[in-house]
mmCIF file of C-alpha atoms and ligand atoms in Angstrom:
data_model
loop_
_atom_site.group_PDB
_atom_site.id
_atom_site.type_symbol
_atom_site.label_atom_id
_atom_site.label_comp_id
_atom_site.label_asym_id
_atom_site.label_seq_id
_atom_site.Cartn_x
_atom_site.Cartn_y
_atom_site.Cartn_z
ATOM 1 C CA UNK L 300 0.000 0.000 0.000
ATOM 2 C CA UNK L 301 1.498 3.307 -1.046
ATOM 3 C CA UNK L 302 1.489 5.971 1.612
ATOM 4 C CA UNK L 303 1.375 9.671 0.897
ATOM 5 C CA UNK L 304 2.688 11.988 3.585
ATOM 6 C CA UNK L 305 1.425 15.568 3.604
ATOM 7 C CA UNK L 306 3.745 17.480 5.941
ATOM 8 C CA UNK L 307 3.303 21.038 7.141
ATOM 9 C CA UNK L 308 3.004 23.390 10.056
ATOM 10 C CA UNK L 309 -0.795 23.667 9.714
ATOM 11 C CA UNK L 310 -0.796 26.692 12.038
ATOM 12 C CA UNK L 311 -3.778 26.629 11.623
ATOM 13 C CA UNK L 312 -5.046 24.148 9.054
ATOM 14 C CA UNK L 313 -7.000 26.058 6.348
ATOM 15 C CA UNK L 314 -9.564 25.135 3.710
ATOM 16 C CA UNK L 315 -6.666 25.317 1.209
ATOM 17 C CA UNK L 316 -4.825 22.559 3.103
ATOM 18 C CA UNK L 317 -8.050 20.587 3.318
ATOM 19 C CA UNK L 318 -8.485 20.783 -0.444
ATOM 20 C CA UNK L 319 -4.988 19.293 -0.939
ATOM 21 C CA UNK L 320 -5.800 16.545 1.599
ATOM 22 C CA UNK L 321 -9.094 15.715 -0.126
ATOM 23 C CA UNK L 322 -7.402 15.463 -3.511
ATOM 24 C CA UNK L 323 -4.487 13.399 -2.184
ATOM 25 C CA UNK L 324 -6.995 11.061 -0.500
ATOM 26 C CA UNK L 325 -8.534 10.430 -3.932
ATOM 27 C CA UNK L 326 -5.138 9.555 -5.392
ATOM 28 C CA UNK L 327 -3.510 7.457 -2.658
ATOM 29 C CA UNK L 328 -4.744 4.533 -0.587
ATOM 30 C CA UNK L 329 -3.432 6.079 2.612
ATOM 31 C CA UNK L 330 -2.633 9.703 3.404
ATOM 32 C CA UNK L 331 -0.867 10.810 6.555
ATOM 33 C CA UNK L 332 -1.111 14.468 7.454
ATOM 34 C CA UNK L 333 2.117 15.010 9.360
ATOM 35 C CA UNK L 334 2.082 18.054 11.599
ATOM 36 C CA UNK L 335 5.681 19.066 12.050
ATOM 37 C CA UNK L 336 7.384 20.993 14.792
ATOM 38 C CA UNK L 337 9.427 23.594 12.970
ATOM 39 C CA UNK L 338 12.298 24.949 15.025
ATOM 40 C CA UNK L 339 12.495 28.072 12.826
ATOM 41 C CA UNK L 340 8.863 29.083 13.147
ATOM 42 C CA UNK L 341 7.100 30.483 16.167
ATOM 43 C CA UNK L 342 3.604 29.073 15.986
ATOM 44 C CA UNK L 343 0.282 30.396 17.269
ATOM 45 C CA UNK L 344 -0.890 26.895 18.156
ATOM 46 C CA UNK L 345 1.032 24.184 19.954
ATOM 47 C CA UNK L 346 1.958 20.994 18.117
ATOM 48 C CA UNK L 347 -0.747 19.116 20.062
ATOM 49 C CA UNK L 348 -3.395 21.728 19.185
ATOM 50 C CA UNK L 349 -2.462 21.653 15.499
ATOM 51 C CA UNK L 350 -2.568 17.853 15.467
ATOM 52 C CA UNK L 351 -5.908 17.677 17.271
ATOM 53 C CA UNK L 352 -7.436 20.266 14.914
ATOM 54 C CA UNK L 353 -6.143 18.382 11.860
ATOM 55 C CA UNK L 354 -7.696 15.200 13.295
ATOM 56 C CA UNK L 355 -11.019 16.930 13.769
ATOM 57 C CA UNK L 356 -11.245 18.334 10.241
ATOM 58 C CA UNK L 357 -10.151 15.098 8.548
ATOM 59 C CA UNK L 358 -12.286 12.751 10.675
ATOM 60 C CA UNK L 359 -14.659 12.078 7.781
ATOM 61 C CA UNK L 360 -11.907 10.809 5.462
ATOM 62 C CA UNK L 361 -11.509 7.051 6.011
ATOM 63 C CA UNK L 362 -8.035 6.845 4.458
ATOM 64 C CA UNK L 363 -6.543 9.931 6.139
ATOM 65 C CA UNK L 364 -4.597 9.772 9.401
ATOM 66 C CA UNK L 365 -2.874 12.510 11.354
ATOM 67 C CA UNK L 366 0.489 12.257 13.039
ATOM 68 C CA UNK L 367 3.052 14.689 14.412
ATOM 69 C CA UNK L 368 6.806 14.723 14.152
ATOM 70 C CA UNK L 369 9.613 16.640 15.741
ATOM 71 C CA UNK L 370 12.531 16.014 13.424
ATOM 72 C CA UNK L 371 13.515 15.678 9.806
ATOM 73 C CA UNK L 372 10.780 14.614 7.417
ATOM 74 C CA UNK L 373 13.116 12.116 5.734
ATOM 75 C CA UNK L 374 13.576 10.350 9.065
ATOM 76 C CA UNK L 375 9.815 10.196 9.563
ATOM 77 C CA UNK L 376 9.413 8.803 6.060
ATOM 78 C CA UNK L 377 11.809 5.881 6.736
ATOM 79 C CA UNK L 378 9.087 3.769 8.360
ATOM 80 C CA UNK L 379 7.133 3.563 5.071
ATOM 81 C CA UNK L 380 7.730 1.635 1.869
ATOM 82 C CA UNK L 381 8.290 4.023 -1.070
ATOM 83 C CA UNK L 382 6.467 6.941 0.505
ATOM 84 C CA UNK L 383 5.391 9.942 -1.535
ATOM 85 C CA UNK L 384 5.542 13.392 -0.018
ATOM 86 C CA UNK L 385 2.716 15.681 -1.127
ATOM 87 C CA UNK L 386 3.120 19.440 -1.114
ATOM 88 C CA UNK L 387 0.904 22.203 -2.436
ATOM 89 C CA UNK L 388 1.970 24.915 -4.853
ATOM 90 C CA UNK L 389 0.156 28.223 -4.934
ATOM 91 C CA UNK L 390 2.261 30.626 -6.907
ATOM 92 C CA UNK L 391 5.678 30.908 -8.447
ATOM 93 C CA UNK L 392 6.856 32.266 -5.094
ATOM 94 C CA UNK L 393 6.249 28.827 -3.486
ATOM 95 C CA UNK L 394 8.205 27.078 -6.186
ATOM 96 C CA UNK L 395 11.794 27.847 -5.282
ATOM 97 C CA UNK L 396 11.455 26.867 -1.635
ATOM 98 C CA UNK L 397 9.441 23.729 -2.424
ATOM 99 C CA UNK L 398 11.852 22.673 -5.170
ATOM 100 C CA UNK L 399 14.844 23.137 -2.865
ATOM 101 C CA UNK L 400 13.142 21.119 -0.098
ATOM 102 C CA UNK L 401 12.221 18.320 -2.505
ATOM 103 C CA UNK L 402 15.803 18.083 -3.789
ATOM 104 C CA UNK L 403 17.247 18.218 -0.280
ATOM 105 C CA UNK L 404 14.926 15.459 0.918
ATOM 106 C CA UNK L 405 15.803 13.359 -2.121
ATOM 107 C CA UNK L 406 19.483 13.807 -1.370
ATOM 108 C CA UNK L 407 19.015 12.812 2.284
ATOM 109 C CA UNK L 408 16.781 9.856 1.435
ATOM 110 C CA UNK L 409 16.673 8.871 -2.281
ATOM 111 C CA UNK L 410 13.659 6.639 -1.577
ATOM 112 C CA UNK L 411 11.416 9.630 -0.957
ATOM 113 C CA UNK L 412 9.616 11.177 -3.943
ATOM 114 C CA UNK L 413 7.837 14.510 -3.709
ATOM 115 C CA UNK L 414 4.827 15.420 -5.790
ATOM 116 C CA UNK L 415 3.159 18.810 -6.028
ATOM 117 C CA UNK L 416 -0.515 19.532 -6.281
ATOM 118 C CA UNK L 417 -1.374 22.849 -7.863
ATOM 119 C CA UNK L 418 -3.710 24.840 -5.663
ATOM 120 C CA UNK L 419 -7.303 25.240 -6.643
ATOM 121 C CA UNK L 420 -7.541 28.832 -7.863
ATOM 122 C CA UNK L 421 -10.091 29.546 -5.114
ATOM 123 C CA UNK L 422 -7.314 29.052 -2.552
ATOM 124 C CA UNK L 423 -4.468 30.622 -4.432
ATOM 125 C CA UNK L 424 -4.085 33.534 -2.008
ATOM 126 C CA UNK L 425 -4.812 31.548 1.111
ATOM 127 C CA UNK L 426 -2.088 30.847 3.639
ATOM 128 C CA UNK L 427 -1.987 30.223 7.386
ATOM 129 C CA UNK L 428 0.057 33.420 7.795
ATOM 130 C CA UNK L 429 -2.581 35.510 5.996
ATOM 131 C CA UNK L 430 -5.301 34.000 8.182
ATOM 132 C CA UNK L 431 -3.296 34.836 11.309
ATOM 133 C CA UNK L 432 -2.689 38.385 10.201
ATOM 134 C CA UNK L 433 -6.383 38.956 9.461
ATOM 135 C CA UNK L 434 -7.493 37.304 12.711
ATOM 136 C CA UNK L 435 -5.013 39.336 14.766
ATOM 137 C CA UNK L 436 -6.783 42.494 13.587
ATOM 138 C CA UNK L 437 -10.215 40.955 14.182
ATOM 139 C CA UNK L 438 -10.968 40.566 10.472
ATOM 140 C CA UNK L 439 -13.355 37.888 9.252
ATOM 141 C CA UNK L 440 -11.626 34.559 8.601
ATOM 142 C CA UNK L 441 -14.793 32.463 8.411
ATOM 143 C CA UNK L 442 -14.347 31.459 4.795
ATOM 144 C CA UNK L 443 -10.698 30.469 5.233
ATOM 145 C CA UNK L 444 -10.933 28.018 8.119
ATOM 146 C CA UNK L 445 -12.824 24.740 8.416
ATOM 147 C CA UNK L 446 -15.918 25.437 10.587
ATOM 148 C CA UNK L 447 -14.883 22.745 13.120
ATOM 149 C CA UNK L 448 -11.863 24.761 14.259
ATOM 150 C CA UNK L 449 -12.908 28.374 13.666
ATOM 151 C CA UNK L 450 -13.948 29.124 17.260
ATOM 152 C CA UNK L 451 -10.831 27.530 18.733
ATOM 153 C CA UNK L 452 -8.532 29.613 16.554
ATOM 154 C CA UNK L 453 -10.430 32.820 17.354
ATOM 155 C CA UNK L 454 -10.373 31.973 21.073
ATOM 156 C CA UNK L 455 -6.610 31.673 20.876
ATOM 157 C CA UNK L 456 -6.436 35.285 19.703
ATOM 158 C CA UNK L 457 -8.677 36.431 22.536
ATOM 159 C CA UNK L 458 -6.361 34.654 24.991
ATOM 160 C CA UNK L 459 -3.280 36.169 23.390
ATOM 161 C CA UNK L 460 -4.812 39.633 23.520
ATOM 162 C CA UNK L 461 -5.964 39.383 27.143
HETATM 163 P P1 ADP K 610 5.112 24.744 5.863
HETATM 164 O O1 ADP K 610 5.378 25.514 7.111
HETATM 165 O O2 ADP K 610 5.797 23.421 5.801
HETATM 166 O O3 ADP K 610 5.222 25.510 4.572
HETATM 167 P P2 ADP K 610 2.231 24.999 5.705
HETATM 168 O O4 ADP K 610 1.313 24.470 6.757
HETATM 169 O O5 ADP K 610 2.301 26.470 5.550
HETATM 170 O O6 ADP K 610 3.594 24.308 6.039
HETATM 171 O O7 ADP K 610 1.866 24.369 4.291
HETATM 172 C C1 ADP K 610 1.944 22.990 4.052
HETATM 173 C C2 ADP K 610 1.880 22.740 2.559
HETATM 174 O O8 ADP K 610 0.597 23.137 2.078
HETATM 175 C C3 ADP K 610 2.889 23.534 1.718
HETATM 176 O O9 ADP K 610 3.311 22.720 0.642
HETATM 177 C C4 ADP K 610 2.088 24.694 1.196
HETATM 178 O O10 ADP K 610 2.609 25.193 -0.026
HETATM 179 C C5 ADP K 610 0.730 24.027 0.993
HETATM 180 N N1 ADP K 610 -0.371 24.987 1.032
HETATM 181 C C6 ADP K 610 -0.635 25.905 1.973
HETATM 182 N N2 ADP K 610 -1.730 26.623 1.656
HETATM 183 C C7 ADP K 610 -2.173 26.138 0.463
HETATM 184 C C8 ADP K 610 -3.252 26.471 -0.425
HETATM 185 N N3 ADP K 610 -4.067 27.494 -0.156
HETATM 186 N N4 ADP K 610 -3.387 25.762 -1.572
HETATM 187 C C9 ADP K 610 -2.514 24.752 -1.847
HETATM 188 N N5 ADP K 610 -1.479 24.407 -1.072
HETATM 189 C C10 ADP K 610 -1.304 25.076 0.067
#
C-alpha cells in the first residue's frame, strides 16, 4: 500500500490545506497528514493543538490519518515503503522553496519522492500566515478556516490579547 505523507506546520489548518488533503486522499490509498514541529517558526498553536485540529477536520476521510513529528521529514518517512511526499503549490513564489526542499529530501533519502498539487484557484491567495494576520486584527476569517476549528482559533487570539 502506497502511503502519501502531507507534511506542514498547519498553524492553523485552512480550507486550502483541506483541499490538498481531499485530492491526495482520492489519489492514494493512505494519506498521513504530518504536523511538524518547525524549530524556525514560532507558531500560534502548539503541536498538540495543530494535530488535534487536523484530526477533527479530517475525521470524515476514512483513508486519512494525522500524526506529528519533531525532526527531519526524511527520518519520519523511513518507516514507510516508497512513501510519496505531497506538497501544495500556490504561486511561483512557493516554487523555489518547495523545489529546494524536494531536492534536499531526495538527497538525504533517495527513496522519498515529492509530488506537487497545484492549488485550486479559489485558494491561491490563502495561507496560514494571511489568516493569522487577518485574525489578529479581528478581520473575518470564516471562509478560510474549516468550521470545526474556527472558534478555537479565534479563542486563541482572545487569549493572546488578554
Ligand atoms: P510549511 O510551514 O511546511 O510551509 P504549511 O502548513 O504552511 O507548512 O503548508 C503545508 C503545505 O501546504 C505547503 O506545501 C504549502 O505550499 C501548501 N499549502 C498551503 N496553503 C495552500 C493552499 N491554499 N493551496 C494549496 N497548497 C497550500
